[in-house]
PDB file of C-alpha atoms in Angstrom:
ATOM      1  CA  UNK A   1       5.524  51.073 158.198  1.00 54.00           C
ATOM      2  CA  UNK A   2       7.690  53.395 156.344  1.00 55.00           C
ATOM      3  CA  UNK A   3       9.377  52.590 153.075  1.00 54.00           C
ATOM      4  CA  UNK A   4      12.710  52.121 155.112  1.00 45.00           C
ATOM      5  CA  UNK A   5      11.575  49.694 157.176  1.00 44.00           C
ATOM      6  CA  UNK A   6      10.079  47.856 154.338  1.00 49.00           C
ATOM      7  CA  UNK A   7      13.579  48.066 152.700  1.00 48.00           C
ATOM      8  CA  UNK A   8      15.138  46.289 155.524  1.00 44.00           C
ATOM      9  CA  UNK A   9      12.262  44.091 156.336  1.00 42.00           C
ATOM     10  CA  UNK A  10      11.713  42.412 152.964  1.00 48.00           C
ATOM     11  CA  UNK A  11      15.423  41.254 152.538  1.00 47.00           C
ATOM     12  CA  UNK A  12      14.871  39.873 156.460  1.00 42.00           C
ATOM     13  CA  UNK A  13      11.962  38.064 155.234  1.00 45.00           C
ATOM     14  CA  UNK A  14      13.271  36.207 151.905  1.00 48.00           C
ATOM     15  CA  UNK A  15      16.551  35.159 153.788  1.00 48.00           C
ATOM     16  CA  UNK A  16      14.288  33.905 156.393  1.00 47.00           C
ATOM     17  CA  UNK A  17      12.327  31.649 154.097  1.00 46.00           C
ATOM     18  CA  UNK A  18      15.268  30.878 152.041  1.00 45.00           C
ATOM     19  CA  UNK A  19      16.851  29.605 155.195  1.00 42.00           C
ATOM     20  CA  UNK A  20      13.719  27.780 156.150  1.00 43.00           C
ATOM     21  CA  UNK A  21      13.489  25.982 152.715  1.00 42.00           C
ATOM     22  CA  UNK A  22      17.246  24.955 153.211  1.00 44.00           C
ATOM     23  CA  UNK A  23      16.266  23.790 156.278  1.00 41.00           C
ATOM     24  CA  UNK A  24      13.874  21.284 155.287  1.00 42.00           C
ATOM     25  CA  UNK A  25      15.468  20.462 152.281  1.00 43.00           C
ATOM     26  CA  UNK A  26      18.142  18.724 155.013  1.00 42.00           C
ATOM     27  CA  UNK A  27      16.716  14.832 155.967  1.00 46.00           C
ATOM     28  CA  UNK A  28      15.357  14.089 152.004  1.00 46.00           C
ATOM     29  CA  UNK A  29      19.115  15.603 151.309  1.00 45.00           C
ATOM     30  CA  UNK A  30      21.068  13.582 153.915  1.00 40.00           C
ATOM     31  CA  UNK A  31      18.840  10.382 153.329  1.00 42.00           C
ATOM     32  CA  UNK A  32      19.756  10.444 149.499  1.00 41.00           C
ATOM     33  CA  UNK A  33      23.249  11.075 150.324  1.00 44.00           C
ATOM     34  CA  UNK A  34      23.304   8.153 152.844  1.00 41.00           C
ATOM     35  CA  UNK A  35      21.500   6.334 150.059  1.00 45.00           C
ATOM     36  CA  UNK A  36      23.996   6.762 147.787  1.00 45.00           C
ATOM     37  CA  UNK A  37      27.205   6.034 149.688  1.00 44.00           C
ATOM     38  CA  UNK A  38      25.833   2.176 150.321  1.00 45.00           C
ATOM     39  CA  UNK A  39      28.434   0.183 148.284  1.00 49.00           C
ATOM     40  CA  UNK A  40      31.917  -1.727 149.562  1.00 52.00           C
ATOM     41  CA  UNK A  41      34.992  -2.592 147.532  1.00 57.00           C
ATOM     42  CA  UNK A  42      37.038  -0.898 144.512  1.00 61.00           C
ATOM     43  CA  UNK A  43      34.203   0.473 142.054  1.00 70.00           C
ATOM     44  CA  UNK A  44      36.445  -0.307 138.980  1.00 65.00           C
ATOM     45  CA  UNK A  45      37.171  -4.256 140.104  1.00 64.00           C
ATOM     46  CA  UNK A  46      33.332  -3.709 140.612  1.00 64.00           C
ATOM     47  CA  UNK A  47      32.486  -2.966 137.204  1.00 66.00           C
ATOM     48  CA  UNK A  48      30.721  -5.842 135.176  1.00 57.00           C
ATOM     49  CA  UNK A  49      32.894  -6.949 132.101  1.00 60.00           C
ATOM     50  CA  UNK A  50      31.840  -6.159 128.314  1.00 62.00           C
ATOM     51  CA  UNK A  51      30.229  -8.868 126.296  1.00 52.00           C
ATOM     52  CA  UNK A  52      31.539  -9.291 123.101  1.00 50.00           C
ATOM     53  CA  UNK A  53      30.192 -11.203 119.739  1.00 48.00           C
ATOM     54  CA  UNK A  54      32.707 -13.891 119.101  1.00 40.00           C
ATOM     55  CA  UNK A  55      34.209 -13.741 115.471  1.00 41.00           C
ATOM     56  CA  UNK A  56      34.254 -16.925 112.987  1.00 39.00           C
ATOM     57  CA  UNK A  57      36.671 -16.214 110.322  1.00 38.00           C
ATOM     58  CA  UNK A  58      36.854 -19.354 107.479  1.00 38.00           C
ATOM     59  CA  UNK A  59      39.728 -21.045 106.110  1.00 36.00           C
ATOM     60  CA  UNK A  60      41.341 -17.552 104.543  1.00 47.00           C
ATOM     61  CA  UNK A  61      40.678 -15.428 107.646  1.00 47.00           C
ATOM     62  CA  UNK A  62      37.181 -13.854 106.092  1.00 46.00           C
ATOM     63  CA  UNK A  63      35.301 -13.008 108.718  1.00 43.00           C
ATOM     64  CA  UNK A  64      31.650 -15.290 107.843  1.00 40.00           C
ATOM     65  CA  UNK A  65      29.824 -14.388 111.094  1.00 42.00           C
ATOM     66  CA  UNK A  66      29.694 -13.171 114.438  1.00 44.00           C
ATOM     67  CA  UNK A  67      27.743 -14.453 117.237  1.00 40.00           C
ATOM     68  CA  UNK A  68      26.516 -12.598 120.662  1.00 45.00           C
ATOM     69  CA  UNK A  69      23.910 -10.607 122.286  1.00 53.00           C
ATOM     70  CA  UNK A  70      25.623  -7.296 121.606  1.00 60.00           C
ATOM     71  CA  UNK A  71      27.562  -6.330 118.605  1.00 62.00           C
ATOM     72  CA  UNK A  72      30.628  -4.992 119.970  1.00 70.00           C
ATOM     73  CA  UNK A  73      34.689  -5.120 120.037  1.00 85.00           C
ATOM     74  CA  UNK A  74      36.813  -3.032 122.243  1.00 92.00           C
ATOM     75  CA  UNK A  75      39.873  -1.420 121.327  1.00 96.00           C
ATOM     76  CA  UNK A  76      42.335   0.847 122.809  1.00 97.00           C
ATOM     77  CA  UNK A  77      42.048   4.736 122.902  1.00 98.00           C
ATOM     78  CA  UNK A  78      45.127   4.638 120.802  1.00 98.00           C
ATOM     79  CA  UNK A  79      43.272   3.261 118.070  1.00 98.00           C
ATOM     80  CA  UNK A  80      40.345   5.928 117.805  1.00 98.00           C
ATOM     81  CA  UNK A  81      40.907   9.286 116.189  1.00 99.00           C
ATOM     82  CA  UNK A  82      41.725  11.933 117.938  1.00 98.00           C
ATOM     83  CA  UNK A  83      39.065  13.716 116.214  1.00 99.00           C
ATOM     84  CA  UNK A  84      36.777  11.187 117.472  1.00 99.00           C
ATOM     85  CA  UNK A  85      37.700  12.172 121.302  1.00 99.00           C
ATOM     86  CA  UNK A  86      37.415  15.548 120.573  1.00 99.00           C
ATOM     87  CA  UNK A  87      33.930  15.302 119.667  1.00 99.00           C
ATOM     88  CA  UNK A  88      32.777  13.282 122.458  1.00 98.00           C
ATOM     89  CA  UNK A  89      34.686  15.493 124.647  1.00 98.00           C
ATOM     90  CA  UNK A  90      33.357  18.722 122.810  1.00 98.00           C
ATOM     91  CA  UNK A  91      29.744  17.197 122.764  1.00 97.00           C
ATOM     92  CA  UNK A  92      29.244  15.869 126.055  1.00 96.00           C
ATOM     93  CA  UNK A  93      32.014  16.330 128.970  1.00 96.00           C
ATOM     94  CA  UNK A  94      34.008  19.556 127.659  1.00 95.00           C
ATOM     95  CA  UNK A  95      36.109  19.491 131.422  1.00 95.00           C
ATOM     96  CA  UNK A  96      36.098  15.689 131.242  1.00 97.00           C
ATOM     97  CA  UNK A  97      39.964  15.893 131.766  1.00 97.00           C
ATOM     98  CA  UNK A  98      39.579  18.852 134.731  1.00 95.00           C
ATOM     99  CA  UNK A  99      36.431  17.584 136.562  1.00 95.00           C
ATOM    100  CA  UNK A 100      36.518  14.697 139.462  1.00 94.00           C
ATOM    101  CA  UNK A 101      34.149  12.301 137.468  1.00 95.00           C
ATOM    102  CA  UNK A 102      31.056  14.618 138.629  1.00 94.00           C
ATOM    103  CA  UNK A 103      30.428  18.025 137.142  1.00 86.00           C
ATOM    104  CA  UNK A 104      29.762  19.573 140.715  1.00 79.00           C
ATOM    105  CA  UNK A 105      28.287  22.870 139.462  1.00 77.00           C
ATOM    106  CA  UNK A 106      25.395  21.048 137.611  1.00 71.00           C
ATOM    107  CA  UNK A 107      24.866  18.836 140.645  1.00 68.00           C
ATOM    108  CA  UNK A 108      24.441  21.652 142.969  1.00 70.00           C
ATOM    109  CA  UNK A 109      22.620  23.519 140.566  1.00 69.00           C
ATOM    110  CA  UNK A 110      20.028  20.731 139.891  1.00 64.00           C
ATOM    111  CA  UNK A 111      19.992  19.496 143.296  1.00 65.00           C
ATOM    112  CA  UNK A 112      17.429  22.336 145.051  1.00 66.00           C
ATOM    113  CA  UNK A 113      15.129  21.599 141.672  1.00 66.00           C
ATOM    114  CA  UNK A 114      15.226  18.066 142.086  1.00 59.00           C
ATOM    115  CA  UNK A 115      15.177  17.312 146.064  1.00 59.00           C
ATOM    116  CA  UNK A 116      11.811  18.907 146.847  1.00 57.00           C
ATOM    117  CA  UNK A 117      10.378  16.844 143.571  1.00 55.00           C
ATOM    118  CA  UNK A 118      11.430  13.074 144.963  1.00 53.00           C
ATOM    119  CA  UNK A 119      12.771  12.459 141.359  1.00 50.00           C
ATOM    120  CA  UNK A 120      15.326  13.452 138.859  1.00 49.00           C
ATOM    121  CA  UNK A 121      13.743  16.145 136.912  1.00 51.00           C
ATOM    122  CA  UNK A 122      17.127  18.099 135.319  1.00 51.00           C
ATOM    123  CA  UNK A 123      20.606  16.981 135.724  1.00 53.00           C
ATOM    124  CA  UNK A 124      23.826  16.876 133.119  1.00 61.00           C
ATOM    125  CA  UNK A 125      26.344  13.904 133.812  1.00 86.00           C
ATOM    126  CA  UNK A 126      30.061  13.144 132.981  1.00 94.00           C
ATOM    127  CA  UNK A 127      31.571  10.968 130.868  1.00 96.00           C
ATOM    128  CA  UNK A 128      32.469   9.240 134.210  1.00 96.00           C
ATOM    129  CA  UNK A 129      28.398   9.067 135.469  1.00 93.00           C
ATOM    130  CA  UNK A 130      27.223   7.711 132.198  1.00 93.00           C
ATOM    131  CA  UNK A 131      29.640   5.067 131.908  1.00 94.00           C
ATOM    132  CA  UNK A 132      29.239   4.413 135.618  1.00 93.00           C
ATOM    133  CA  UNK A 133      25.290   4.302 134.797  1.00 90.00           C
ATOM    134  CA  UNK A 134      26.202   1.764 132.041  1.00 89.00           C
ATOM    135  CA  UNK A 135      27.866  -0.425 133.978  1.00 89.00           C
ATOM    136  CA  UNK A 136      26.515  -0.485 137.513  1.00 87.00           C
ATOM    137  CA  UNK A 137      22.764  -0.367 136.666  1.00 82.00           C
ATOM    138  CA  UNK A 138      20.928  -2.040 134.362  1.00 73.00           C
ATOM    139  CA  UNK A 139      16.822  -1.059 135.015  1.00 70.00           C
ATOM    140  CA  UNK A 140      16.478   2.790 133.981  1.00 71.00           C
ATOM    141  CA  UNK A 141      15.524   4.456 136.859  1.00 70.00           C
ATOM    142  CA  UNK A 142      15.006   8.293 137.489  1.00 71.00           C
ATOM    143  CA  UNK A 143      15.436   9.219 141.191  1.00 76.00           C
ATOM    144  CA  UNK A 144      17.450  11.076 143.538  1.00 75.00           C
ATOM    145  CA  UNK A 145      18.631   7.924 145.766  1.00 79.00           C
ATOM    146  CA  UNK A 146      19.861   6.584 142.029  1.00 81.00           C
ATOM    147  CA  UNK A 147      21.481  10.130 140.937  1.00 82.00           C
ATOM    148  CA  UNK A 148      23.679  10.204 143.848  1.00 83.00           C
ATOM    149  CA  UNK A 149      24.697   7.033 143.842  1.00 87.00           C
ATOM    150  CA  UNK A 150      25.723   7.336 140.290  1.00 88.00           C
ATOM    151  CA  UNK A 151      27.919  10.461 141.474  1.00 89.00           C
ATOM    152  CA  UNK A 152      29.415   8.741 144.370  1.00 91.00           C
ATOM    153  CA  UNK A 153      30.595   5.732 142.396  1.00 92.00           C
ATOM    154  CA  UNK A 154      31.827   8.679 139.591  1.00 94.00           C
ATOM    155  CA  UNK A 155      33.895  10.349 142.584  1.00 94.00           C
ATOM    156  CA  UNK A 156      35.056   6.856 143.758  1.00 93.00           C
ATOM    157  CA  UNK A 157      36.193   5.631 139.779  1.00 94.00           C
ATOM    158  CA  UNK A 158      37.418   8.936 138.845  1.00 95.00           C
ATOM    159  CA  UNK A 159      40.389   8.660 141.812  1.00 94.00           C
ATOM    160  CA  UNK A 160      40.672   4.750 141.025  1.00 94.00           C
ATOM    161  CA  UNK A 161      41.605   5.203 137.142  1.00 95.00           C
ATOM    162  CA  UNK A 162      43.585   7.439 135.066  1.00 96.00           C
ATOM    163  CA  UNK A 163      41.385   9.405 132.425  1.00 98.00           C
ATOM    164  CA  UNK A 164      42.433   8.054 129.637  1.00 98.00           C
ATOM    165  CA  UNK A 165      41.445   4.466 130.925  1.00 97.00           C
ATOM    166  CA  UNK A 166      37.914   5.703 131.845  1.00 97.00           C
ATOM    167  CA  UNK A 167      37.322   7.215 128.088  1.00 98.00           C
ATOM    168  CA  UNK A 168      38.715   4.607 126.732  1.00 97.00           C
ATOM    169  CA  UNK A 169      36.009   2.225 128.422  1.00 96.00           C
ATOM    170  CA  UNK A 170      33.464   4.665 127.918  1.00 97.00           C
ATOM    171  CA  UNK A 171      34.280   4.609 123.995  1.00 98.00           C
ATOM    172  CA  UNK A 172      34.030   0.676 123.776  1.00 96.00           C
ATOM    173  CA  UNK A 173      30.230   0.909 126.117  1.00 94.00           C
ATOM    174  CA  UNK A 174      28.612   3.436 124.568  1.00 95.00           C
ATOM    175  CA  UNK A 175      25.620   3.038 122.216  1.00 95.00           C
ATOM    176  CA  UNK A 176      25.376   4.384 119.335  1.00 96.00           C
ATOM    177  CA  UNK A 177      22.303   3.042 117.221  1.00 94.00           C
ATOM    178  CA  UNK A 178      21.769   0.447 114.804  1.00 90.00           C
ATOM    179  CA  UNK A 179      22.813  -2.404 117.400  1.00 91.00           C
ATOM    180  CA  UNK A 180      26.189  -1.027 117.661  1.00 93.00           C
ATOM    181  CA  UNK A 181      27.513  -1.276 121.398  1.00 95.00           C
ATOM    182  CA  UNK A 182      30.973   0.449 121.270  1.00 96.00           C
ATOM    183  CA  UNK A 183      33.058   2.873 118.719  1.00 98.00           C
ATOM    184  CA  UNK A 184      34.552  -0.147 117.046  1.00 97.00           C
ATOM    185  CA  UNK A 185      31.283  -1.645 116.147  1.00 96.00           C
ATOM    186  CA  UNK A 186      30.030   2.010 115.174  1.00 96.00           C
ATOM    187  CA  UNK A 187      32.630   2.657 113.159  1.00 97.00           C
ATOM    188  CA  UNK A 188      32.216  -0.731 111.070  1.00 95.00           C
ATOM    189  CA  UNK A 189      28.095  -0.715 111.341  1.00 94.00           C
ATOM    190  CA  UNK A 190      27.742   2.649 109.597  1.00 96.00           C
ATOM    191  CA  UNK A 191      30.897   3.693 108.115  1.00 96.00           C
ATOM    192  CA  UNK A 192      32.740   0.405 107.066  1.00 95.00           C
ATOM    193  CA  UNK A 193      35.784   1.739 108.628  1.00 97.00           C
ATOM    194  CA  UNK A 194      37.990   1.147 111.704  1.00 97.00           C
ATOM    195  CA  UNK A 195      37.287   3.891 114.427  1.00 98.00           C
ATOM    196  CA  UNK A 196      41.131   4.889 113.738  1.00 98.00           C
ATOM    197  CA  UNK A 197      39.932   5.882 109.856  1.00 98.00           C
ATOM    198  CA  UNK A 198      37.256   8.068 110.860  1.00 99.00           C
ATOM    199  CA  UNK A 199      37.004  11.710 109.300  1.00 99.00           C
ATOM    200  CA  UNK A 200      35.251  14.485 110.969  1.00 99.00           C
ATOM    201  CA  UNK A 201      32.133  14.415 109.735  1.00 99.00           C
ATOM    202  CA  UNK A 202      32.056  10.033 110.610  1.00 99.00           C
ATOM    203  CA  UNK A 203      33.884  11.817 114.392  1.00 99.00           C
ATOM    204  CA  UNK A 204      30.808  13.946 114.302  1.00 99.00           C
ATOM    205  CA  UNK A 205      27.880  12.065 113.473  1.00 98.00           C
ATOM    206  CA  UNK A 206      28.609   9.031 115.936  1.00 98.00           C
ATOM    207  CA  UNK A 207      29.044  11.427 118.791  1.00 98.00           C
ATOM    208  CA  UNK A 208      26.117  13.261 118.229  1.00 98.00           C
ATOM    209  CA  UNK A 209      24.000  10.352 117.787  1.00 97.00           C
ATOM    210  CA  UNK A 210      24.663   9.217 121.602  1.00 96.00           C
ATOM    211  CA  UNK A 211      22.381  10.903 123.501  1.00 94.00           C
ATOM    212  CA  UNK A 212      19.547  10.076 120.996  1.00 95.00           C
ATOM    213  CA  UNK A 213      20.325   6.968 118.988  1.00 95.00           C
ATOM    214  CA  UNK A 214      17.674   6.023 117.200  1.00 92.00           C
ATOM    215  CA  UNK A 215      16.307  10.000 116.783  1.00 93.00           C
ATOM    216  CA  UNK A 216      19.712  10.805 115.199  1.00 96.00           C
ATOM    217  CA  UNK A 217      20.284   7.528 113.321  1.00 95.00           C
ATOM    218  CA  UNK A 218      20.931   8.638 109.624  1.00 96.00           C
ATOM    219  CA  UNK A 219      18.898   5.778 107.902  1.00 95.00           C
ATOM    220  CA  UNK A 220      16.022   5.837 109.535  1.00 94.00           C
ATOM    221  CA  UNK A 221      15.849   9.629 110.438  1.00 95.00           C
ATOM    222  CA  UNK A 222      18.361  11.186 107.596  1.00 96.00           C
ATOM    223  CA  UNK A 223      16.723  15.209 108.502  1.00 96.00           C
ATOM    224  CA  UNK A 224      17.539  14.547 112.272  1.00 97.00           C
ATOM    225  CA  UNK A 225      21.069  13.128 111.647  1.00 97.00           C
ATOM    226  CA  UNK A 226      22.034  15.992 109.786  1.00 98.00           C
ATOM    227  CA  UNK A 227      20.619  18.580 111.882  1.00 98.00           C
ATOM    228  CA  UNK A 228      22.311  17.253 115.344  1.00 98.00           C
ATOM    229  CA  UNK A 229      25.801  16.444 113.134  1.00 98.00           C
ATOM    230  CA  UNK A 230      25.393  20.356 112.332  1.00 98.00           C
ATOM    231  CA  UNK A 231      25.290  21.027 115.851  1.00 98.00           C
ATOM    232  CA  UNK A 232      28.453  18.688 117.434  1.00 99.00           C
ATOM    233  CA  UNK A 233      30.048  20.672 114.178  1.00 99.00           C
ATOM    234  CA  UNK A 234      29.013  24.081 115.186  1.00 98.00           C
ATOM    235  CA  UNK A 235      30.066  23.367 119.019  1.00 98.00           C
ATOM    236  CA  UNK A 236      33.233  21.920 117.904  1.00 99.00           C
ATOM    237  CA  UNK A 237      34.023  25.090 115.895  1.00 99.00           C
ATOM    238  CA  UNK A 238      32.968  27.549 119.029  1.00 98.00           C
ATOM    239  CA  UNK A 239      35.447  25.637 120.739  1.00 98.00           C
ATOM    240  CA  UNK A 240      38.196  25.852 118.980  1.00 98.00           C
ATOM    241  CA  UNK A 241      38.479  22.335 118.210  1.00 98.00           C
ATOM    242  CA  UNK A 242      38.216  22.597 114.070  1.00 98.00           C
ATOM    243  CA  UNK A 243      38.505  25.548 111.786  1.00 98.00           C
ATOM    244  CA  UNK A 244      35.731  27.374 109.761  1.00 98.00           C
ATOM    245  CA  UNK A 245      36.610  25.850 106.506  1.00 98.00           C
ATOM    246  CA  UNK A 246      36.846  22.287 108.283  1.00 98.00           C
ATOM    247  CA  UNK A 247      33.634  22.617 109.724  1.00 98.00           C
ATOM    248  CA  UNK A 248      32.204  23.889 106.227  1.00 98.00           C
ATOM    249  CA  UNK A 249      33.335  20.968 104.232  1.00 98.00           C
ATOM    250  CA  UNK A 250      32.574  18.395 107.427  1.00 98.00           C
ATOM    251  CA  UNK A 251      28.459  20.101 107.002  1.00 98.00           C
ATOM    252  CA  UNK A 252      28.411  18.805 103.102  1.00 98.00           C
ATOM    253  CA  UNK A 253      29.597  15.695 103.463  1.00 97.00           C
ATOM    254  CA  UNK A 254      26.877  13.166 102.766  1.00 96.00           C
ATOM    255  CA  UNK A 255      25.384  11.032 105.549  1.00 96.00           C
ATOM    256  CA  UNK A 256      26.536   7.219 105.327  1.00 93.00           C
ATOM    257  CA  UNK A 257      23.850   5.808 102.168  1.00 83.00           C
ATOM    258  CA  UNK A 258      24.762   1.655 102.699  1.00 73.00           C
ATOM    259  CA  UNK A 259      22.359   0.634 105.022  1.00 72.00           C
ATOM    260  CA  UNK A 260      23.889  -2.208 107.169  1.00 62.00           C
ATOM    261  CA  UNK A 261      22.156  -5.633 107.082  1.00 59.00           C
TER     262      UNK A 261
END
């Protein structure tokens, strides 16, 4: 065989087996997409309601306890900085406002690494798919079947509510460490402060500390804190979000030093 025919031979082959992977990459792919369409009625009338610690106040409106499972409060997104959004948005859904609740890009990028596997093995999700995850499912599970049903309910919520309503319930769901369920409880738990009040480097910390919790919580893992608040800061600035000097005096503030009880 001359080297022209192995030219136009070898391209023959790899489209043939790329085809042929494709091929039988199509029943695991339709079952998990059947899998993940299996759900009736409006997701967001769906959606299982926030519990919140009830507040006893005494005789001069002190508040002298709170009882619950979960320390949390919700409040409006008119009531959280804007800085606050933007380093959520900056930190983990930068097209949050342009996508359709699912980032498809990363879904068909992780798709052909995860379908073969059986399990989830790399995916990124929205705003909308982690609060979705928050909400709908309560046993941590890391499959296909699960992924796309997280995205299909996304899809389904995303034309159901305006943005701002699905931030604004993501805000008041979210974890953030330290038994704080929420950005109101955050705010108060580690800041003494109403999520309104909070600076950059407060905007900063709590939104980097989501997608690790305890391995960014500043008391009990001060290096880690200030390493991943360095990072939201240094995305924020690549952005365009905050200027150099802003980020430079956000990096020395110090990290919140009262413990709470």
């Amino acid at each position: 065989m001359t080297r022209r025919h192995i030219r136009i031979v070898l391209p023959l082959l790899a489209g043939g087996a790329a085809l042929a992977v494709c091929l039988l990459a199509l029943p695991p792919a339709f079952s998990i997409f059947a899998n993940g369409i299996r759900f009736n009625g409006v997701v967001g009338n769906e959606m299982s309601q926030l519990s919140e610690r009830t507040v006893i106040y005494d005789s001069r409106g002190q508040v002298i306890g709170r009882l619950g499972l979960e320390d949390r409060s919700s409040v409006a997104l008119s009531d959280v900085a804007p800085v606050m959004v933007e380093a959520l948005l900056t930190t983990e859904d930068r097209d949050f406002y342009g996508n359709a609740g699912v980032d498809l890009h990363a879904v068909a990028r992780a798709f052909f690494k995860n379908v073969n596997a059986g399990s989830v093995k790399e995916g990124g999700s929205t705003l909308t798919q982690q609060l979705v995850k928050n909400r709908f499912f309560t046993a941590p599970q890391r499959t296909l079947s699960r992924k796309v049903r997280e995205a299909m309910l996304s899809l389904r919520l995303d034309s159901e509510w305006p943005k701002n309503r699905i931030l604004s319930e993501y805000l008041n769901t979210v974890y953030f460490g330290q038994g704080s369920y929420g950005i109101q409880a955050a705010s108060e738990r580690f800041f003494q402060t109403v999520p309104q009040e909070l600076n950059l480097a407060q905007a900063a910390l709590l939104a980097g500390s989501i997608r690790d919790p305890e391995g960014n919580n500043p008391f009990t893992n001060p290096k880690g804190a200030l390493a991943r608040r360095s990072e939201v800061l240094g995305q924020m600035y690549e952005v365009g979000a905050i200027s150099k000097s802003e980020r430079t005096f956000a990096e020395a503030s110090p990290l919140p030093d009262q413990r709470p009880q």
